[in-house]
Amino acid sequence: MKILVINSGSSSLKYKLVDMEKNKVLISGSCERIGQDGSFIKHRRYDGSHKEVVENLDCHSKAVLQIKKLIMDSEVGMIKKLSEISAIGHRIVQGGDLFKGSVIIDDKVINGIKSLIPLAPLHNHAHIQGIKACIEIFGKDIPEVAVFDTSFHSTMPPEAYMFSVPYKYYEKYRVRRYGFHGISHRYVSSRFEELTGKSLNGTKLITCHLGNGSSITAIRDGKVIDTSMGFTPLDGFMMGTRTGSLDPSVVTFLQSKEGLSPEQTDQILNMHSGLLGISGISNDDRDITKAAAAGNKRAILAQNMFIYQIVKFIGSYVAALNGCDAIIFTAGIGENQFSHREKICSNFTYMGAKIDLNLNRTMVSGKEGKISSDDSNIDIFVIPTNEEWIIACETKNILDEMK
Ligand code: AMP
């Protein structure tokens, strides 16, 4: 069974063709700069053959049309007939409290995802474009499934997901914590179970997705009890360009001092803050690391803030879980920045967490495994995330349920 996984953004569209029996990615690619000048597609087959197509992709349909051609291409493709694709799985960022699990896409689901656009304007609008383009190009005979980033977090109790603003705003606008990166947190937690043979039942996990966007989740018995991202992916701790949590008065203060509109404020908090805002150098942690090593004070401050805020979140989740059996690191920074992992974990020696420095240093570039020492009281793991695999599995499960 082959499943096409689509992750559609406003100006990009990533795709993977997954062979479910072989647990293998056959094809991966991304369409970049959709709707802008200089659009192109990078396409790669599992055997290394690849193609870069420079093409005017003025809308998502044009991008999906090119994807269809590439996956059926005689040199870099994998299929001869469209019917070889059993289903298409879409990553959807915001499912609100409408979607607690994955669903087969029909008009009602499309309208549901549309109704949530105000809660994730950039993401959900782009997802609708991706879904519509796939229906148009691949036809209605191939089932399409929506897999939500929020649904893994739907087990949070109200005391974790409510914000202490007047209750009427929850009733009127569904203002609450939803959490994001759920597909990634879910993948690494289930992979932890596979790797260790320890059942998630009775296990307390803290999963750290540290990338350009970052979030930390507390998981008990395989179910999320709290997560750092909130109403939108802006909440939590400092990220590449996002603030994370801050005193809300800072927002109203800056708005009145600088005469900022809600849109301008949104831009500052989402695009000009975080590692970039503090360092003034870059949102990319590799650039910050170089600058910090050269003694740049703001780069050093940015990294210290990032690590400190992560430590505080993990610590608060140890409290919320009343203990912790394992900490898992994933995503670009979590998978590669071993010195950050070392610094973060050094704050948890009080509960017997011990990192194996040699193991930690070698666990980079897609390697997976334990980095805690044998005499550590808790397991510490690096598990490269694989969101596409969860999307493909969920899509397959929905197909199986339909049979
Ligand atoms: P992501 O959003 O998961 O793609 O992660 C992006 C972040 O991961 C950026 O801040 C990168 O600096 C960081 N990152 C990615 N690869 C590496 C690497 N090999 N070494 C250090 N940091 C990395």
GROMACS .gro file of C-alpha atoms and ligand atoms in nm:
model
  426
    1MET     CA    1   0.000   0.000   0.000
    2LYS     CA    2   0.134   0.341  -0.101
    3ILE     CA    3   0.022   0.660   0.072
    4LEU     CA    4   0.100   1.012  -0.040
    5VAL     CA    5   0.159   1.249   0.252
    6ILE     CA    6   0.105   1.620   0.191
    7ASN     CA    7   0.217   1.903   0.417
    8SER     CA    8   0.084   2.219   0.262
    9GLY     CA    9   0.202   2.564   0.369
   10SER     CA   10   0.111   2.904   0.231
   11SER     CA   11   0.408   2.918  -0.009
   12SER     CA   12   0.545   2.566   0.014
   13LEU     CA   13   0.415   2.214  -0.024
   14LYS     CA   14   0.611   1.913   0.099
   15TYR     CA   15   0.527   1.560  -0.011
   16LYS     CA   16   0.631   1.204   0.060
   17LEU     CA   17   0.520   0.878  -0.095
   18VAL     CA   18   0.533   0.607   0.171
   19ASP     CA   19   0.531   0.230   0.120
   20MET     CA   20   0.342   0.105   0.425
   21GLU     CA   21   0.443  -0.262   0.403
   22LYS     CA   22   0.812  -0.181   0.372
   23ASN     CA   23   0.793   0.114   0.615
   24LYS     CA   24   0.990   0.310   0.359
   25VAL     CA   25   0.978   0.659   0.208
   26LEU     CA   26   0.986   0.602  -0.168
   27ILE     CA   27   0.980   0.963  -0.273
   28SER     CA   28   1.017   1.295  -0.099
   29GLY     CA   29   1.009   1.644  -0.231
   30SER     CA   30   0.910   2.000  -0.176
   31CYS     CA   31   0.756   2.274  -0.388
   32GLU     CA   32   0.893   2.610  -0.285
   33ARG     CA   33   0.791   2.974  -0.340
   34ILE     CA   34   0.437   2.888  -0.455
   35GLY     CA   35   0.266   3.207  -0.569
   36GLN     CA   36   0.599   3.393  -0.581
   37ASP     CA   37   0.871   3.456  -0.836
   38GLY     CA   38   1.136   3.188  -0.867
   39SER     CA   39   0.923   2.887  -0.770
   40PHE     CA   40   1.078   2.542  -0.801
   41ILE     CA   41   1.043   2.178  -0.696
   42LYS     CA   42   1.307   1.953  -0.544
   43HIS     CA   43   1.221   1.588  -0.592
   44ARG     CA   44   1.414   1.283  -0.470
   45ARG     CA   45   1.361   0.909  -0.501
   46TYR     CA   46   1.481   0.666  -0.228
   47ASP     CA   47   1.764   0.540  -0.454
   48GLY     CA   48   1.915   0.888  -0.477
   49SER     CA   49   1.788   0.978  -0.824
   50HIS     CA   50   1.651   1.328  -0.816
   51LYS     CA   51   1.524   1.615  -1.022
   52GLU     CA   52   1.489   1.989  -0.971
   53VAL     CA   53   1.210   2.148  -1.170
   54VAL     CA   54   1.195   2.523  -1.221
   55GLU     CA   55   0.835   2.597  -1.299
   56ASN     CA   56   0.590   2.879  -1.249
   57LEU     CA   57   0.386   2.753  -0.953
   58ASP     CA   58   0.137   3.035  -0.921
   59CYS     CA   59  -0.103   2.826  -0.711
   60HIS     CA   60  -0.117   2.502  -0.512
   61SER     CA   61  -0.293   2.320  -0.801
   62LYS     CA   62   0.005   2.384  -1.029
   63ALA     CA   63   0.237   2.245  -0.760
   64VAL     CA   64   0.025   1.930  -0.714
   65LEU     CA   65   0.008   1.881  -1.092
   66GLN     CA   66   0.391   1.879  -1.102
   67ILE     CA   67   0.403   1.636  -0.809
   68LYS     CA   68   0.172   1.402  -0.999
   69LYS     CA   69   0.400   1.418  -1.304
   70LEU     CA   70   0.712   1.359  -1.096
   71ILE     CA   71   0.582   1.058  -0.903
   72MET     CA   72   0.477   0.902  -1.237
   73ASP     CA   73   0.798   1.007  -1.415
   74SER     CA   74   0.988   0.724  -1.586
   75GLU     CA   75   1.324   0.831  -1.439
   76VAL     CA   76   1.251   0.965  -1.092
   77GLY     CA   77   0.897   0.838  -1.030
   78MET     CA   78   0.764   0.534  -0.847
   79ILE     CA   79   0.421   0.457  -0.990
   80LYS     CA   80   0.271   0.390  -1.331
   81LYS     CA   81  -0.098   0.432  -1.251
   82LEU     CA   82  -0.269   0.669  -1.009
   83SER     CA   83  -0.463   0.376  -0.865
   84GLU     CA   84  -0.135   0.263  -0.703
   85ILE     CA   85  -0.185   0.546  -0.453
   86SER     CA   86  -0.424   0.407  -0.189
   87ALA     CA   87  -0.487   0.740  -0.018
   88ILE     CA   88  -0.357   1.089   0.048
   89GLY     CA   89  -0.291   1.204   0.405
   90HIS     CA   90  -0.282   1.575   0.484
   91ARG     CA   91  -0.116   1.735   0.783
   92ILE     CA   92  -0.356   1.993   0.929
   93VAL     CA   93  -0.221   2.224   1.197
   94GLN     CA   94  -0.541   2.337   1.369
   95GLY     CA   95  -0.828   2.100   1.440
   96GLY     CA   96  -0.963   2.310   1.728
   97ASP     CA   97  -1.205   2.117   1.942
   98LEU     CA   98  -1.389   2.005   1.628
   99PHE     CA   99  -1.146   1.726   1.538
  100LYS     CA  100  -1.023   1.498   1.815
  101GLY     CA  101  -0.887   1.241   1.570
  102SER     CA  102  -0.807   1.186   1.202
  103VAL     CA  103  -1.097   1.191   0.956
  104ILE     CA  104  -1.174   1.112   0.596
  105ILE     CA  105  -1.204   1.440   0.405
  106ASP     CA  106  -1.546   1.537   0.270
  107ASP     CA  107  -1.722   1.871   0.222
  108LYS     CA  108  -1.821   1.883   0.589
  109VAL     CA  109  -1.459   1.834   0.700
  110ILE     CA  110  -1.336   2.097   0.454
  111ASN     CA  111  -1.591   2.341   0.598
  112GLY     CA  112  -1.481   2.246   0.950
  113ILE     CA  113  -1.115   2.315   0.870
  114LYS     CA  114  -1.222   2.641   0.705
  115SER     CA  115  -1.420   2.746   1.013
  116LEU     CA  116  -1.096   2.715   1.213
  117ILE     CA  117  -0.903   2.953   0.986
  118PRO     CA  118  -0.935   3.238   1.241
  119LEU     CA  119  -0.745   3.019   1.492
  120ALA     CA  120  -0.457   2.946   1.249
  121PRO     CA  121  -0.491   3.188   0.959
  122LEU     CA  122  -0.172   3.104   0.769
  123HIS     CA  123  -0.180   2.730   0.822
  124ASN     CA  124  -0.543   2.624   0.780
  125HIS     CA  125  -0.598   2.843   0.476
  126ALA     CA  126  -0.297   2.681   0.309
  127HIS     CA  127  -0.419   2.333   0.406
  128ILE     CA  128  -0.753   2.397   0.234
  129GLN     CA  129  -0.566   2.502  -0.079
  130GLY     CA  130  -0.357   2.182  -0.062
  131ILE     CA  131  -0.665   1.961  -0.013
  132LYS     CA  132  -0.856   2.127  -0.296
  133ALA     CA  133  -0.557   2.098  -0.529
  134CYS     CA  134  -0.520   1.725  -0.451
  135ILE     CA  135  -0.890   1.659  -0.514
  136GLU     CA  136  -0.866   1.850  -0.843
  137ILE     CA  137  -0.546   1.683  -0.966
  138PHE     CA  138  -0.571   1.330  -0.824
  139GLY     CA  139  -0.949   1.299  -0.854
  140LYS     CA  140  -1.218   1.194  -0.609
  141ASP     CA  141  -1.142   0.821  -0.634
  142ILE     CA  142  -0.838   0.850  -0.410
  143PRO     CA  143  -0.954   0.894  -0.049
  144GLU     CA  144  -0.803   1.188   0.138
  145VAL     CA  145  -0.753   1.196   0.513
  146ALA     CA  146  -0.692   1.489   0.749
  147VAL     CA  147  -0.447   1.429   1.035
  148PHE     CA  148  -0.440   1.708   1.293
  149ASP     CA  149  -0.146   1.849   1.484
  150THR     CA  150  -0.380   1.935   1.768
  151SER     CA  151  -0.560   1.605   1.817
  152PHE     CA  152  -0.288   1.429   2.021
  153HIS     CA  153  -0.331   1.711   2.274
  154SER     CA  154  -0.708   1.669   2.299
  155THR     CA  155  -0.665   1.459   2.618
  156MET     CA  156  -0.549   1.763   2.817
  157PRO     CA  157  -0.769   1.831   3.121
  158PRO     CA  158  -0.948   2.169   3.144
  159GLU     CA  159  -0.713   2.298   3.415
  160ALA     CA  160  -0.430   2.266   3.160
  161TYR     CA  161  -0.610   2.397   2.854
  162MET     CA  162  -0.808   2.689   2.997
  163PHE     CA  163  -0.665   3.042   3.010
  164SER     CA  164  -0.771   3.259   3.300
  165VAL     CA  165  -0.950   3.520   3.091
  166PRO     CA  166  -1.325   3.567   3.144
  167TYR     CA  167  -1.499   3.235   3.074
  168LYS     CA  168  -1.727   3.399   2.817
  169TYR     CA  169  -1.434   3.419   2.572
  170TYR     CA  170  -1.396   3.043   2.583
  171GLU     CA  171  -1.770   3.007   2.521
  172LYS     CA  172  -1.780   3.273   2.250
  173TYR     CA  173  -1.453   3.215   2.063
  174ARG     CA  174  -1.316   2.881   2.195
  175VAL     CA  175  -1.015   3.066   2.335
  176ARG     CA  176  -0.812   2.789   2.504
  177ARG     CA  177  -0.485   2.599   2.476
  178TYR     CA  178  -0.487   2.359   2.181
  179GLY     CA  179  -0.119   2.271   2.148
  180PHE     CA  180   0.067   2.192   1.826
  181HIS     CA  181   0.339   1.955   1.696
  182GLY     CA  182   0.109   1.679   1.824
  183ILE     CA  183   0.201   1.447   1.537
  184SER     CA  184   0.570   1.476   1.631
  185HIS     CA  185   0.512   1.434   2.007
  186ARG     CA  186   0.298   1.132   1.932
  187TYR     CA  187   0.560   0.978   1.704
  188VAL     CA  188   0.848   1.009   1.950
  189SER     CA  189   0.641   0.880   2.242
  190SER     CA  190   0.527   0.571   2.052
  191ARG     CA  191   0.881   0.520   1.919
  192PHE     CA  192   1.010   0.534   2.279
  193GLU     CA  193   0.775   0.249   2.361
  194GLU     CA  194   0.905   0.047   2.063
  195LEU     CA  195   1.270   0.116   2.142
  196THR     CA  196   1.256   0.040   2.514
  197GLY     CA  197   0.978  -0.216   2.529
  198LYS     CA  198   0.839  -0.010   2.820
  199SER     CA  199   0.464   0.033   2.796
  200LEU     CA  200   0.343   0.392   2.781
  201ASN     CA  201   0.086   0.286   3.039
  202GLY     CA  202   0.227   0.384   3.374
  203THR     CA  203   0.506   0.590   3.212
  204LYS     CA  204   0.565   0.965   3.253
  205LEU     CA  205   0.730   1.123   2.951
  206ILE     CA  206   0.845   1.474   2.867
  207THR     CA  207   0.893   1.516   2.493
  208CYS     CA  208   1.091   1.816   2.366
  209HIS     CA  209   1.038   1.915   2.001
  210LEU     CA  210   1.312   2.174   1.957
  211GLY     CA  211   1.326   2.319   1.607
  212ASN     CA  212   1.261   2.653   1.447
  213GLY     CA  213   0.921   2.616   1.614
  214SER     CA  214   0.948   2.442   1.949
  215SER     CA  215   0.720   2.284   2.206
  216ILE     CA  216   0.740   2.057   2.508
  217THR     CA  217   0.470   1.810   2.611
  218ALA     CA  218   0.396   1.619   2.931
  219ILE     CA  219   0.258   1.271   2.863
  220ARG     CA  220   0.117   1.028   3.119
  221ASP     CA  221  -0.001   0.678   3.019
  222GLY     CA  222   0.049   0.778   2.654
  223LYS     CA  223  -0.190   1.073   2.692
  224VAL     CA  224  -0.099   1.441   2.684
  225ILE     CA  225  -0.168   1.618   3.013
  226ASP     CA  226  -0.010   1.951   2.917
  227THR     CA  227   0.182   2.116   2.634
  228SER     CA  228   0.367   2.442   2.594
  229MET     CA  229   0.209   2.580   2.275
  230GLY     CA  230  -0.131   2.733   2.331
  231PHE     CA  231  -0.413   2.898   2.143
  232THR     CA  232  -0.163   2.938   1.860
  233PRO     CA  233   0.193   2.811   1.802
  234LEU     CA  234   0.323   3.139   1.950
  235ASP     CA  235   0.294   3.028   2.312
  236GLY     CA  236   0.545   2.834   2.517
  237PHE     CA  237   0.911   2.923   2.517
  238MET     CA  238   1.137   3.124   2.289
  239MET     CA  239   1.170   2.992   1.932
  240GLY     CA  240   1.351   3.089   1.611
  241THR     CA  241   1.140   3.400   1.551
  242ARG     CA  242   0.856   3.364   1.806
  243THR     CA  243   0.844   3.504   2.157
  244GLY     CA  244   0.690   3.214   2.345
  245SER     CA  245   0.506   3.318   2.663
  246LEU     CA  246   0.553   3.668   2.792
  247ASP     CA  247   0.376   3.908   3.023
  248PRO     CA  248   0.067   4.009   2.818
  249SER     CA  249   0.117   4.369   2.935
  250VAL     CA  250   0.429   4.385   2.718
  251VAL     CA  251   0.199   4.348   2.416
  252THR     CA  252  -0.044   4.626   2.512
  253PHE     CA  253   0.244   4.848   2.627
  254LEU     CA  254   0.426   4.816   2.295
  255GLN     CA  255   0.106   4.862   2.098
  256SER     CA  256   0.035   5.193   2.267
  257LYS     CA  257   0.398   5.316   2.266
  258GLU     CA  258   0.463   5.225   1.902
  259GLY     CA  259   0.109   5.272   1.768
  260LEU     CA  260   0.100   4.913   1.644
  261SER     CA  261  -0.200   4.754   1.477
  262PRO     CA  262  -0.296   4.394   1.573
  263GLU     CA  263  -0.137   4.275   1.245
  264GLN     CA  264   0.188   4.461   1.311
  265THR     CA  265   0.197   4.329   1.667
  266ASP     CA  266   0.139   3.979   1.538
  267GLN     CA  267   0.431   4.018   1.295
  268ILE     CA  268   0.666   4.133   1.572
  269LEU     CA  269   0.569   3.852   1.808
  270ASN     CA  270   0.574   3.578   1.542
  271MET     CA  271   0.842   3.686   1.296
  272HIS     CA  272   1.087   3.925   1.463
  273SER     CA  273   1.128   3.787   1.813
  274GLY     CA  274   1.283   3.475   1.964
  275LEU     CA  275   1.645   3.386   1.882
  276LEU     CA  276   1.637   3.632   1.592
  277GLY     CA  277   1.495   3.919   1.796
  278ILE     CA  278   1.740   3.879   2.083
  279SER     CA  279   2.054   3.800   1.882
  280GLY     CA  280   1.981   4.034   1.591
  281ILE     CA  281   2.170   3.773   1.386
  282SER     CA  282   1.949   3.486   1.277
  283ASN     CA  283   1.663   3.259   1.371
  284ASP     CA  284   1.888   2.961   1.294
  285ASP     CA  285   2.052   2.812   1.598
  286ARG     CA  286   2.360   2.713   1.395
  287ASP     CA  287   2.429   3.080   1.317
  288ILE     CA  288   2.371   3.175   1.679
  289THR     CA  289   2.607   2.901   1.794
  290LYS     CA  290   2.883   3.031   1.564
  291ALA     CA  291   2.833   3.389   1.679
  292ALA     CA  292   2.820   3.284   2.046
  293ALA     CA  293   3.146   3.091   2.004
  294ALA     CA  294   3.301   3.409   1.863
  295GLY     CA  295   3.192   3.592   2.179
  296ASN     CA  296   2.886   3.779   2.048
  297LYS     CA  297   2.708   3.882   2.369
  298ARG     CA  298   2.356   3.890   2.225
  299ALA     CA  299   2.401   3.548   2.066
  300ILE     CA  300   2.518   3.412   2.403
  301LEU     CA  301   2.218   3.576   2.574
  302ALA     CA  302   1.977   3.432   2.315
  303GLN     CA  303   2.106   3.078   2.368
  304ASN     CA  304   2.112   3.113   2.745
  305MET     CA  305   1.751   3.236   2.742
  306PHE     CA  306   1.646   2.949   2.513
  307ILE     CA  307   1.804   2.685   2.736
  308TYR     CA  308   1.680   2.846   3.059
  309GLN     CA  309   1.321   2.858   2.933
  310ILE     CA  310   1.336   2.494   2.823
  311VAL     CA  311   1.466   2.393   3.165
  312LYS     CA  312   1.179   2.580   3.331
  313PHE     CA  313   0.920   2.406   3.113
  314ILE     CA  314   1.066   2.061   3.175
  315GLY     CA  315   1.080   2.137   3.548
  316SER     CA  316   0.718   2.247   3.554
  317TYR     CA  317   0.614   1.928   3.375
  318VAL     CA  318   0.810   1.714   3.620
  319ALA     CA  319   0.591   1.881   3.884
  320ALA     CA  320   0.270   1.839   3.681
  321LEU     CA  321   0.348   1.469   3.623
  322ASN     CA  322   0.469   1.419   3.981
  323GLY     CA  323   0.791   1.272   3.841
  324CYS     CA  324   0.936   1.174   3.509
  325ASP     CA  325   1.056   0.846   3.362
  326ALA     CA  326   1.203   0.980   3.040
  327ILE     CA  327   1.294   1.297   2.853
  328ILE     CA  328   1.300   1.276   2.473
  329PHE     CA  329   1.464   1.526   2.239
  330THR     CA  330   1.359   1.567   1.876
  331ALA     CA  331   1.353   1.809   1.576
  332GLY     CA  332   1.644   2.007   1.427
  333ILE     CA  333   1.790   2.143   1.751
  334GLY     CA  334   1.683   1.853   1.973
  335GLU     CA  335   1.836   1.599   1.734
  336ASN     CA  336   2.161   1.782   1.669
  337GLN     CA  337   2.260   2.034   1.933
  338PHE     CA  338   2.425   1.799   2.180
  339SER     CA  339   2.569   2.082   2.389
  340HIS     CA  340   2.217   2.222   2.445
  341ARG     CA  341   2.101   1.874   2.555
  342GLU     CA  342   2.396   1.854   2.792
  343LYS     CA  343   2.321   2.194   2.946
  344ILE     CA  344   1.947   2.125   2.976
  345CYS     CA  345   1.996   1.787   3.142
  346SER     CA  346   2.255   1.923   3.385
  347ASN     CA  347   1.965   2.096   3.562
  348PHE     CA  348   1.796   1.765   3.639
  349THR     CA  349   2.076   1.594   3.829
  350TYR     CA  350   1.865   1.665   4.142
  351MET     CA  351   1.630   1.389   4.025
  352GLY     CA  352   1.908   1.157   3.922
  353ALA     CA  353   1.916   1.237   3.549
  354LYS     CA  354   2.263   1.156   3.413
  355ILE     CA  355   2.366   1.204   3.056
  356ASP     CA  356   2.643   0.993   2.900
  357LEU     CA  357   2.860   1.267   2.750
  358ASN     CA  358   3.013   1.047   2.482
  359LEU     CA  359   2.685   0.893   2.376
  360ASN     CA  360   2.527   1.237   2.371
  361ARG     CA  361   2.796   1.383   2.146
  362THR     CA  362   2.759   1.108   1.889
  363MET     CA  363   2.376   1.113   1.882
  364VAL     CA  364   2.338   1.366   1.598
  365SER     CA  365   2.250   1.378   1.227
  366GLY     CA  366   1.947   1.151   1.237
  367LYS     CA  367   2.085   0.897   1.488
  368GLU     CA  368   1.838   0.752   1.733
  369GLY     CA  369   1.902   0.618   2.079
  370LYS     CA  370   1.955   0.655   2.451
  371ILE     CA  371   2.191   0.926   2.574
  372SER     CA  372   2.146   0.873   2.948
  373SER     CA  373   2.404   0.669   3.135
  374ASP     CA  374   2.316   0.327   3.274
  375ASP     CA  375   2.304   0.461   3.631
  376SER     CA  376   2.066   0.746   3.539
  377ASN     CA  377   1.734   0.748   3.727
  378ILE     CA  378   1.552   0.848   3.412
  379ASP     CA  379   1.591   0.760   3.046
  380ILE     CA  380   1.703   1.037   2.813
  381PHE     CA  381   1.659   0.971   2.443
  382VAL     CA  382   1.718   1.137   2.107
  383ILE     CA  383   1.449   1.025   1.862
  384PRO     CA  384   1.445   1.188   1.518
  385THR     CA  385   1.089   1.288   1.445
  386ASN     CA  386   0.893   1.130   1.161
  387GLU     CA  387   0.565   1.313   1.124
  388GLU     CA  388   0.501   1.170   0.778
  389TRP     CA  389   0.504   0.817   0.917
  390ILE     CA  390   0.230   0.901   1.169
  391ILE     CA  391   0.026   1.077   0.898
  392ALA     CA  392   0.064   0.773   0.670
  393CYS     CA  393  -0.028   0.530   0.953
  394GLU     CA  394  -0.332   0.736   1.053
  395THR     CA  395  -0.440   0.750   0.689
  396LYS     CA  396  -0.405   0.372   0.660
  397ASN     CA  397  -0.603   0.323   0.985
  398ILE     CA  398  -0.889   0.535   0.853
  399LEU     CA  399  -0.889   0.333   0.527
  400ASP     CA  400  -0.894   0.009   0.726
  401GLU     CA  401  -1.188   0.136   0.934
  402MET     CA  402  -1.378   0.214   0.613
  403LYS     CA  403  -1.346  -0.144   0.486
  404AMP     P1  404   1.352   2.223   1.232
  404AMP     O1  405   1.249   2.332   1.249
  404AMP     O2  406   1.316   2.097   1.305
  404AMP     O3  407   1.390   2.199   1.090
  404AMP     O4  408   1.485   2.275   1.305
  404AMP     C1  409   1.553   2.390   1.263
  404AMP     C2  410   1.656   2.427   1.370
  404AMP     O5  411   1.740   2.314   1.391
  404AMP     C3  412   1.745   2.543   1.329
  404AMP     O6  413   1.755   2.634   1.438
  404AMP     C4  414   1.878   2.478   1.302
  404AMP     O7  415   1.984   2.560   1.342
  404AMP     C5  416   1.876   2.353   1.387
  404AMP     N1  417   1.955   2.248   1.323
  404AMP     C6  418   1.920   2.176   1.215
  404AMP     N2  419   2.022   2.091   1.182
  404AMP     C7  420   2.122   2.113   1.269
  404AMP     C8  421   2.253   2.060   1.286
  404AMP     N3  422   2.301   1.965   1.207
  404AMP     N4  423   2.327   2.106   1.389
  404AMP     C9  424   2.279   2.201   1.471
  404AMP     N5  425   2.155   2.257   1.459
  404AMP    C10  426   2.078   2.213   1.360
   0.00000   0.00000   0.00000
